[in-house]
Backbone as JSON, one array per atom type, in Angstrom:
{
  "sequence": "MHQKGQAHETGHAIRQPRVHSGHWLSMDPRITYGIAQLRFEVFTMGQGISDTPDLDGLDLEEDTTTFWISDHEEPVCTLRTLARPSEQVAIGRVATSPRYRGQGLAGLLLTSAIAEYPGRIINIHAQAYLEHWYERFGFRRTGPNFDEAGIHHAPMSLVPDDAGI",
  "N": [[19.21, 9.2, -10.25], [15.78, 8.59, -10.17], [12.92, 9.72, -11.95], [9.43, 10.52, -11.73], [7.47, 8.49, -13.81], [9.56, 7.27, -15.0], [11.34, 4.2, -15.01], [13.25, 1.81, -13.12], [16.35, 0.57, -14.49], [15.96, -2.14, -15.08], [13.27, -2.27, -15.05], [9.78, -1.52, -15.78], [8.02, 1.07, -17.35], [5.12, 2.98, -16.55], [3.08, 4.94, -18.33], [0.75, 6.59, -17.9], [-0.41, 6.2, -15.05], [-3.22, 4.68, -13.51], [-5.39, 4.78, -10.81], [-7.15, 2.25, -9.2], [-9.89, 1.01, -7.25], [-11.48, -1.16, -4.89], [-13.55, -3.77, -3.44], [-12.57, -7.0, -2.4], [-14.49, -9.05, -2.81], [-16.06, -8.09, -4.83], [-14.44, -7.59, -6.94], [-12.8, -8.37, -10.07], [-11.84, -11.71, -10.3], [-9.34, -12.3, -11.4], [-7.89, -10.0, -10.93], [-7.86, -9.88, -8.09], [-6.42, -12.21, -7.61], [-4.02, -11.49, -8.87], [-3.22, -9.38, -7.21], [-2.85, -10.75, -4.79], [-0.76, -12.39, -5.62], [1.21, -10.46, -6.2], [1.64, -9.37, -3.62], [2.65, -11.65, -2.38], [5.03, -11.94, -3.85], [6.4, -9.58, -3.06], [6.33, -9.49, -0.16], [6.72, -12.17, 0.88], [8.59, -13.56, -0.85], [10.4, -11.44, -1.47], [10.94, -10.07, 0.99], [11.17, -12.06, 2.79], [9.19, -12.83, 4.61], [7.67, -15.25, 6.25], [6.44, -16.31, 8.41], [4.17, -14.98, 9.11], [0.94, -14.81, 8.05], [0.02, -13.42, 4.93], [-2.47, -13.35, 3.67], [-4.83, -12.7, 5.59], [-7.51, -12.63, 6.11], [-8.63, -10.1, 6.46], [-8.91, -8.73, 4.05], [-11.34, -9.54, 3.1], [-13.21, -8.4, 4.71], [-16.02, -6.25, 5.26], [-15.46, -3.48, 5.51], [-13.05, -3.06, 4.28], [-10.98, -1.77, 1.77], [-9.35, -2.19, -1.28], [-6.69, -0.78, -3.03], [-5.19, -0.28, -6.21], [-2.77, -0.26, -8.88], [-2.5, -1.09, -12.24], [-0.66, -2.7, -14.87], [-1.33, -3.35, -18.03], [-3.53, -4.99, -17.16], [-2.31, -6.37, -15.1], [-1.79, -6.26, -11.71], [0.5, -4.02, -10.24], [1.15, -2.43, -8.17], [-0.03, -1.91, -4.9], [-2.27, -1.33, -2.11], [-4.04, -1.57, 1.01], [-6.98, -0.5, 2.76], [-8.49, -0.33, 5.95], [-11.41, 0.61, 7.2], [-13.35, 0.96, 9.5], [-16.46, 2.29, 10.58], [-16.63, 3.46, 13.22], [-14.06, 3.68, 14.03], [-10.54, 4.58, 13.68], [-8.89, 4.91, 10.51], [-6.98, 2.35, 8.94], [-4.03, 1.81, 7.12], [-2.45, -0.58, 5.13], [-0.38, -3.31, 3.89], [1.13, -2.25, 1.76], [2.54, -2.42, -1.32], [4.84, -2.66, -3.99], [5.7, -3.9, -7.14], [9.0, -4.99, -7.72], [9.92, -4.46, -10.32], [8.64, -2.14, -11.03], [9.25, -0.06, -9.38], [10.24, 3.24, -8.22], [8.76, 5.02, -9.7], [6.85, 6.52, -8.49], [4.45, 5.29, -7.93], [3.43, 4.06, -5.54], [3.19, 6.32, -3.95], [1.2, 7.69, -5.35], [-0.95, 5.92, -5.0], [-1.15, 6.04, -2.18], [-1.8, 8.75, -1.78], [-4.29, 8.8, -3.06], [-5.73, 7.01, -1.45], [-5.7, 8.37, 1.03], [-7.25, 10.59, 0.33], [-9.75, 9.45, 0.16], [-10.73, 9.39, 2.72], [-11.52, 11.88, 4.12], [-10.93, 14.06, 6.86], [-10.57, 12.02, 8.7], [-8.6, 10.2, 11.06], [-5.69, 8.53, 10.11], [-3.91, 5.58, 10.32], [-0.75, 3.87, 10.18], [1.46, 1.11, 10.1], [4.46, 1.6, 9.49], [7.22, 0.37, 7.63], [10.26, 0.78, 9.18], [12.45, 1.94, 7.8], [11.19, 3.43, 5.9], [10.07, 5.6, 7.09], [10.61, 8.43, 6.75], [9.75, 8.78, 4.14], [6.95, 8.37, 4.39], [6.41, 10.57, 5.99], [6.42, 12.64, 4.17], [3.86, 12.66, 3.25], [2.42, 13.6, 5.31], [2.25, 11.97, 7.56], [3.03, 11.2, 10.97], [5.29, 10.02, 13.44], [4.18, 7.97, 16.12], [5.04, 6.5, 18.26], [7.49, 4.21, 19.71], [9.77, 2.2, 17.67], [8.82, -1.11, 16.62], [8.73, -4.68, 16.39], [7.48, -6.38, 13.64], [6.59, -9.18, 12.03], [9.29, -9.81, 11.88], [10.51, -7.51, 10.99], [11.57, -4.17, 11.49], [9.27, -1.75, 12.46], [7.57, 1.42, 12.39], [5.16, 3.06, 14.28], [2.75, 5.16, 12.89], [0.78, 8.11, 12.31], [-1.67, 9.95, 10.51], [-3.02, 12.9, 11.12], [-5.82, 14.83, 10.59], [-5.86, 17.7, 11.23], [-3.14, 18.21, 11.64], [-2.05, 17.71, 9.17], [-3.12, 19.52, 7.5], [-5.46, 18.86, 6.3]],
  "CA": [[17.95, 9.5, -9.62], [14.66, 8.29, -11.06], [11.83, 10.66, -11.9], [8.12, 9.92, -11.97], [7.3, 8.13, -15.21], [10.7, 6.47, -15.41], [11.48, 2.98, -14.23], [14.62, 1.34, -12.98], [16.87, 0.03, -15.74], [15.4, -3.45, -15.34], [11.83, -2.2, -14.83], [8.82, -1.15, -16.81], [7.4, 2.36, -17.08], [3.7, 3.16, -16.81], [3.0, 6.33, -18.77], [-0.35, 7.28, -17.23], [-0.97, 5.26, -14.08], [-4.6, 4.9, -13.09], [-5.7, 4.14, -9.54], [-8.41, 1.52, -9.1], [-10.18, 0.57, -5.88], [-12.64, -2.03, -4.78], [-13.58, -4.79, -2.4], [-12.18, -8.27, -3.0], [-15.62, -9.88, -3.22], [-16.69, -7.53, -6.03], [-13.41, -7.38, -7.97], [-12.52, -9.46, -11.01], [-10.96, -12.67, -9.62], [-7.98, -12.22, -11.94], [-7.24, -8.88, -10.25], [-7.57, -10.27, -6.71], [-5.33, -13.18, -7.7], [-2.81, -10.74, -9.19], [-2.81, -8.64, -6.01], [-2.29, -11.74, -3.86], [0.52, -12.81, -6.18], [2.13, -9.34, -6.0], [1.99, -9.31, -2.2], [3.53, -12.79, -2.13], [6.33, -11.59, -4.43], [7.06, -8.54, -2.28], [6.48, -9.77, 1.27], [7.26, -13.5, 1.16], [9.8, -13.81, -1.62], [11.32, -10.32, -1.4], [11.33, -9.7, 2.34], [11.34, -13.27, 3.58], [8.17, -12.97, 5.65], [7.01, -16.54, 6.05], [5.77, -16.76, 9.64], [2.96, -14.19, 9.29], [0.18, -14.96, 6.79], [-0.42, -12.21, 4.25], [-3.91, -13.49, 3.51], [-5.25, -12.78, 6.99], [-8.96, -12.52, 6.21], [-9.08, -8.71, 6.49], [-9.29, -8.3, 2.71], [-12.72, -9.93, 2.86], [-14.12, -7.67, 5.6], [-16.86, -5.26, 4.59], [-14.89, -2.14, 5.57], [-11.72, -3.05, 3.67], [-10.9, -1.37, 0.37], [-8.04, -2.41, -1.89], [-6.31, 0.16, -4.08], [-4.12, -0.85, -7.01], [-2.43, 0.23, -10.21], [-2.17, -2.22, -13.11], [-0.03, -2.52, -16.17], [-1.94, -4.37, -18.89], [-4.36, -5.86, -16.32], [-1.51, -7.02, -14.04], [-1.53, -5.34, -10.6], [1.92, -3.82, -10.02], [1.28, -1.66, -6.93], [-1.28, -2.07, -4.17], [-2.37, -1.14, -0.67], [-5.42, -1.77, 1.46], [-7.42, 0.29, 3.9], [-9.54, -0.88, 6.8], [-12.04, 1.84, 7.68], [-14.59, 0.74, 10.24], [-17.05, 3.61, 10.81], [-16.39, 4.03, 14.55], [-12.63, 3.62, 14.34], [-9.61, 5.25, 12.77], [-8.57, 4.17, 9.29], [-5.65, 1.73, 8.92], [-3.49, 1.48, 5.8], [-1.47, -1.66, 5.22], [-0.08, -4.13, 2.71], [1.62, -1.39, 0.69], [3.52, -3.23, -2.06], [5.09, -2.34, -5.4], [6.57, -4.86, -7.81], [10.36, -4.45, -7.92], [10.08, -4.0, -11.7], [7.92, -0.89, -11.23], [9.61, 0.91, -8.34], [10.89, 4.46, -8.66], [7.87, 5.79, -10.58], [5.88, 7.26, -7.69], [3.17, 4.59, -7.92], [2.95, 3.9, -4.17], [2.77, 7.65, -3.51], [-0.08, 7.95, -6.0], [-1.95, 5.12, -4.27], [-1.3, 6.57, -0.82], [-2.53, 10.01, -1.9], [-5.68, 8.44, -3.39], [-6.35, 6.41, -0.26], [-5.91, 9.45, 2.0], [-8.35, 11.42, -0.17], [-11.01, 8.74, 0.37], [-11.13, 9.45, 4.12], [-11.29, 13.24, 4.62], [-11.27, 14.31, 8.25], [-10.36, 10.84, 9.54], [-7.23, 9.85, 11.43], [-5.24, 7.36, 9.37], [-2.73, 4.97, 10.94], [0.02, 2.91, 9.4], [2.67, 0.52, 10.68], [5.42, 1.79, 8.39], [8.55, -0.2, 7.79], [11.02, 1.89, 9.77], [13.31, 2.62, 6.84], [10.35, 4.28, 5.06], [9.44, 6.63, 7.93], [10.71, 9.77, 6.14], [8.9, 8.78, 2.95], [5.58, 8.59, 4.84], [6.31, 11.93, 6.51], [6.13, 13.53, 3.03], [2.41, 12.67, 3.06], [1.81, 14.14, 6.53], [2.25, 11.03, 8.67], [3.98, 11.48, 12.04], [5.55, 8.9, 14.35], [3.36, 8.03, 17.33], [5.6, 5.65, 19.3], [8.79, 3.6, 19.37], [9.79, 1.09, 16.72], [8.44, -2.43, 17.12], [8.97, -5.76, 15.43], [6.31, -7.02, 13.05], [7.03, -10.16, 11.02], [10.74, -9.8, 11.79], [10.96, -6.25, 10.37], [11.32, -2.99, 12.32], [8.2, -0.87, 11.99], [7.3, 2.64, 13.16], [3.74, 3.42, 14.25], [2.6, 6.52, 12.38], [-0.59, 8.56, 12.09], [-1.97, 11.18, 9.78], [-4.12, 13.56, 11.82], [-6.27, 15.86, 9.66], [-5.44, 19.06, 11.59], [-1.69, 18.3, 11.49], [-1.67, 17.59, 7.76], [-3.79, 20.55, 6.7], [-6.56, 18.21, 5.56]],
  "C": [[16.82, 9.26, -10.62], [13.57, 9.33, -10.87], [10.53, 9.91, -12.15], [7.96, 9.66, -13.48], [8.48, 7.35, -15.76], [10.76, 5.23, -14.52], [12.96, 2.67, -14.08], [15.05, 0.68, -14.28], [16.28, -1.34, -16.08], [13.87, -3.45, -15.27], [11.03, -1.78, -16.05], [8.19, 0.18, -16.41], [5.9, 2.32, -17.4], [3.52, 4.64, -17.12], [1.93, 7.12, -18.04], [-1.0, 6.32, -16.24], [-2.37, 5.67, -13.65], [-4.87, 4.1, -11.82], [-7.08, 3.51, -9.61], [-8.64, 1.21, -7.62], [-11.42, -0.3, -5.88], [-12.51, -2.98, -3.61], [-13.35, -6.15, -3.05], [-13.36, -9.08, -3.51], [-16.34, -9.34, -4.45], [-15.7, -7.28, -7.17], [-13.3, -8.6, -8.89], [-11.55, -10.43, -10.32], [-9.53, -12.66, -10.14], [-7.19, -11.08, -11.3], [-6.91, -9.27, -8.81], [-6.43, -11.3, -6.67], [-4.01, -12.46, -7.95], [-2.3, -9.94, -8.0], [-2.21, -9.59, -4.99], [-0.91, -12.19, -4.33], [1.58, -11.71, -5.99], [2.57, -9.25, -4.54], [2.9, -10.48, -1.81], [4.93, -12.49, -2.63], [7.09, -10.61, -3.54], [7.33, -8.98, -0.84], [7.13, -11.12, 1.56], [8.59, -13.72, 0.44], [10.84, -12.69, -1.43], [11.83, -9.99, -0.01], [11.47, -10.9, 3.28], [10.34, -13.45, 4.71], [7.41, -14.27, 5.4], [6.27, -17.01, 7.3], [4.51, -15.96, 9.95], [2.16, -14.28, 7.99], [-0.24, -13.62, 6.21], [-1.94, -12.23, 4.09], [-4.51, -13.79, 4.88], [-6.74, -12.66, 7.2], [-9.47, -11.08, 6.18], [-9.49, -8.19, 5.11], [-10.76, -8.57, 2.41], [-13.72, -9.18, 3.74], [-14.8, -6.53, 4.85], [-16.22, -3.88, 4.5], [-13.49, -2.04, 4.99], [-11.84, -2.67, 2.19], [-9.48, -1.61, -0.11], [-7.86, -1.39, -3.0], [-5.2, -0.49, -4.89], [-3.94, -0.08, -8.32], [-2.0, -0.98, -11.01], [-1.39, -1.76, -14.33], [-0.53, -3.67, -17.04], [-2.67, -5.44, -18.06], [-3.59, -6.63, -15.24], [-1.26, -6.01, -12.93], [-0.02, -5.26, -10.32], [2.2, -3.0, -8.76], [-0.07, -1.73, -6.21], [-1.14, -1.6, -2.72], [-3.81, -1.41, -0.29], [-5.7, -0.83, 2.62], [-8.49, -0.49, 4.65], [-10.15, 0.32, 7.5], [-13.38, 1.56, 8.33], [-15.15, 2.09, 10.68], [-16.7, 4.24, 12.17], [-14.92, 4.07, 14.93], [-11.81, 4.46, 13.37], [-9.34, 4.33, 11.58], [-7.17, 3.58, 9.43], [-5.27, 1.44, 7.47], [-2.45, 0.4, 5.99], [-1.27, -2.34, 3.88], [0.31, -3.27, 1.51], [2.73, -2.15, -0.03], [3.61, -2.76, -3.51], [6.03, -3.39, -5.97], [7.95, -4.24, -8.0], [10.59, -3.9, -9.33], [9.47, -2.63, -11.96], [8.25, 0.17, -10.18], [10.29, 2.13, -8.96], [10.05, 5.33, -9.58], [6.84, 6.62, -9.81], [4.53, 6.57, -7.59], [2.6, 4.44, -6.5], [2.49, 5.24, -3.61], [1.43, 8.04, -4.1], [-1.2, 7.17, -5.31], [-2.22, 5.69, -2.89], [-2.11, 7.87, -0.85], [-4.01, 9.75, -2.19], [-6.4, 7.86, -2.19], [-6.64, 7.47, 0.79], [-7.12, 10.3, 1.61], [-9.72, 10.77, 0.05], [-11.56, 8.91, 1.79], [-10.9, 10.85, 4.71], [-11.75, 13.38, 6.08], [-11.06, 13.14, 9.19], [-8.89, 10.69, 9.88], [-6.88, 8.56, 10.71], [-3.94, 6.86, 9.99], [-2.05, 4.01, 9.99], [1.15, 2.38, 10.25], [3.69, 0.54, 9.55], [6.69, 1.01, 8.64], [9.47, 0.95, 8.13], [11.88, 2.64, 8.75], [12.52, 3.55, 5.91], [9.69, 5.42, 5.84], [9.48, 8.0, 7.26], [9.87, 9.87, 4.87], [7.45, 9.05, 3.35], [5.38, 9.99, 5.4], [5.99, 12.91, 5.39], [4.62, 13.64, 2.78], [1.67, 13.15, 4.3], [1.76, 13.2, 7.71], [3.32, 11.42, 9.68], [4.09, 10.25, 12.94], [4.73, 9.08, 15.62], [3.91, 7.16, 18.47], [6.92, 5.06, 18.85], [8.65, 2.51, 18.31], [9.37, -0.2, 17.4], [8.69, -3.43, 16.01], [7.63, -6.31, 14.95], [6.82, -7.89, 11.92], [8.54, -10.11, 10.81], [11.33, -8.54, 11.17], [10.62, -5.11, 11.32], [10.28, -2.11, 11.67], [8.09, 0.33, 12.92], [5.79, 2.9, 13.1], [3.62, 4.89, 13.84], [1.13, 6.83, 12.19], [-0.61, 9.82, 11.27], [-3.2, 11.76, 10.46], [-4.55, 14.75, 10.96], [-5.79, 17.28, 10.0], [-3.94, 19.25, 11.36], [-1.28, 18.36, 10.01], [-2.31, 18.66, 6.88], [-4.92, 19.98, 5.86], [-7.88, 18.68, 6.13]]
}
């Protein structure tokens, strides 16, 4: 069993992870490139998603925020939020480099993203096998599994009253 601060035997440990956030058009291009490269590694190479474009244009929208953790300026964990003022918040593109899994980095990012939107309903299309992991953060299933990019997903929401937020 791995504890926070430890990495898998083939991985790298980050002693004091720091969460960063920003919009792609105002971020250092080396960071945005690194995030795109990380998502390609996880979604295309790792999960075989090749028929759904990862770079879908949403990263460039005004209401999208990208969260990430870096190791020596290399993004190793990321997620994005889409938070249009009149709508619920959506979290997506949650990805951690295989070399950095097991350290609680995605949980740290998720907690930081949730904290940015107090009182708002937050939705996620969780990969079905991660449903119980998302439940630890207060998310609850809102419907049946569905196929997205060839992978079973569960629609889930975090409702402020339900989560004690």
